[in-house]
Amino acid sequence: MTNPFVNGRFVEISVREIDLKFYLSGRFRDRLFYQGIRQKLQQMGHEVTSTWIDEDATFPPESIGSLALAKRDIRELIGADVVIADTREPFSPHSGGGREFERGFAYACGRRLWRVGPRRQTFHFLDEAEFDDWDYLFAWLIRQRQEP
C-alpha cells in the first residue's frame, strides 16, 4: 500500500511489508507513557530504539554523564528508520529542547520524520506523516498491514 492520506495530507508511505525501527522523541517527564507506546509498537512487530524512556528521573542532565547519554541517543537515532516526535504538548522553557535537536539530526541523517500532534514550527512541514494522536497512528499502522 502506498500513497495514503494521513490526516488529510497526501504522503508516500508503505509499511505493510516491513517491520520498522522507531525512535520516540518527546518530553523526558513523559517517559513512562512512551514505555506503553513502545510496548504497543513491539506487539505490532516493530522495534523501538529509544532507551531514554527507561532512564531514572533523578539523573541530573547537567552532569558529566549527560555526554554519554547524548552520544547513546545519537546512536539510537541513527539506528532508527523513523523518528516519531510527540508535539501534543507545546515546547516550553522547561522542556529542554531535545526533541527538536533529535528531529533536526534525524532529518540531516535522512531518517523519516513522523509527528503525533500539531505543527508547532516551520520545520514540522518536513514531516512525512502527521497524526492527531497515538491511537490514530496505531490504527493507521494496523491498516497498512491488512491492506493487499
XYZ file of C-alpha atoms in Angstrom:
148
model
C 0.000 0.000 0.000
C 1.447 3.361 -0.954
C 0.304 6.950 -1.099
C -2.168 7.112 1.796
C -3.744 10.259 3.104
C -2.536 10.850 6.630
C -4.654 13.413 8.459
C -5.682 14.875 5.122
C -2.136 15.152 3.812
C -1.033 13.052 0.819
C 2.186 11.186 1.585
C 4.059 8.267 0.073
C 4.436 5.684 2.781
C 4.397 1.912 2.723
C 4.960 -0.020 5.917
C 2.934 -3.169 5.236
C 5.788 -5.460 4.247
C 8.432 -4.499 6.782
C 8.959 -4.082 10.472
C 10.248 -0.632 11.259
C 12.660 0.677 13.856
C 11.220 3.728 15.603
C 12.896 6.345 17.742
C 10.404 8.081 20.044
C 11.087 11.756 20.632
C 9.207 13.531 23.378
C 9.347 15.090 26.813
C 11.540 13.292 29.343
C 8.930 13.594 32.060
C 6.537 11.556 29.874
C 8.928 8.615 29.529
C 6.582 6.206 31.358
C 3.896 6.997 28.785
C 6.372 6.220 25.993
C 7.127 2.855 27.570
C 3.482 1.983 26.830
C 3.858 3.289 23.279
C 6.955 1.109 22.856
C 5.030 -1.928 24.078
C 2.232 -1.364 21.536
C 4.704 -0.901 18.688
C 6.585 -4.050 19.708
C 3.324 -6.003 19.793
C 2.838 -4.929 16.180
C 6.264 -6.338 15.257
C 8.202 -3.076 15.269
C 11.294 -2.169 17.266
C 11.829 0.948 19.378
C 15.423 2.112 19.635
C 14.800 4.786 22.306
C 16.304 3.716 25.620
C 15.989 7.206 27.157
C 12.456 6.209 28.136
C 13.980 3.791 30.659
C 16.156 6.446 32.346
C 15.893 7.259 36.029
C 14.209 10.608 36.586
C 16.763 11.531 39.250
C 19.698 11.680 36.804
C 20.760 15.344 36.580
C 21.051 16.459 32.938
C 23.834 18.920 33.817
C 26.227 16.200 34.985
C 29.221 14.887 33.060
C 27.261 11.672 32.389
C 24.997 13.622 30.073
C 27.619 13.457 27.293
C 27.471 9.668 27.308
C 23.676 9.769 27.238
C 23.660 12.229 24.342
C 26.031 10.011 22.361
C 23.869 6.975 23.110
C 20.764 8.825 21.904
C 22.584 9.788 18.685
C 23.448 6.120 18.051
C 19.819 5.179 18.669
C 18.596 7.885 16.266
C 20.977 6.605 13.587
C 19.695 3.073 14.198
C 16.070 4.053 13.580
C 14.150 4.094 10.312
C 11.573 6.605 11.555
C 11.673 9.280 14.260
C 8.268 9.975 15.773
C 8.075 13.324 17.542
C 5.289 13.911 20.035
C 4.222 17.557 19.792
C 0.918 17.241 21.617
C 2.333 19.488 24.337
C 3.933 22.770 23.283
C 7.628 23.453 23.696
C 8.327 25.365 26.877
C 11.398 26.763 28.642
C 11.201 23.712 30.915
C 11.227 21.121 28.139
C 14.958 21.254 27.361
C 14.724 21.247 23.553
C 15.989 17.698 22.981
C 13.010 16.770 20.831
C 13.790 19.461 18.251
C 17.506 18.645 18.189
C 16.657 14.978 17.621
C 14.359 15.870 14.732
C 16.994 18.043 13.055
C 19.701 15.442 13.462
C 17.419 12.702 12.140
C 16.481 14.811 9.126
C 20.150 15.505 8.362
C 20.801 11.749 8.527
C 17.982 11.016 6.089
C 15.634 9.423 8.612
C 11.897 9.585 8.082
C 10.068 12.085 10.306
C 6.588 11.416 11.631
C 4.736 13.582 14.120
C 1.979 12.956 16.647
C 0.361 16.278 17.451
C 0.084 19.678 15.815
C 2.647 21.564 13.762
C 4.340 23.908 16.181
C 7.061 25.401 13.976
C 8.250 25.731 10.383
C 10.391 22.587 10.323
C 7.355 20.451 11.128
C 6.356 20.868 7.473
C 9.204 18.438 6.696
C 7.329 15.581 8.358
C 6.447 12.682 6.111
C 3.352 11.881 8.146
C 1.337 13.622 10.812
C -1.153 12.047 13.202
C -3.587 13.772 15.546
C -2.873 11.280 18.336
C -1.187 7.960 19.058
C -4.386 5.953 18.558
C -4.662 7.303 15.023
C -1.045 6.291 14.327
C -1.628 2.756 15.656
C -4.842 2.363 13.650
C -3.036 3.539 10.512
C -0.159 1.093 11.047
C -2.634 -1.761 11.517
C -4.485 -0.833 8.304
C -1.184 -0.792 6.409
C -0.541 -4.398 7.403
C -4.050 -5.524 6.473
C -4.377 -3.950 3.023
C -3.290 -6.018 -0.004
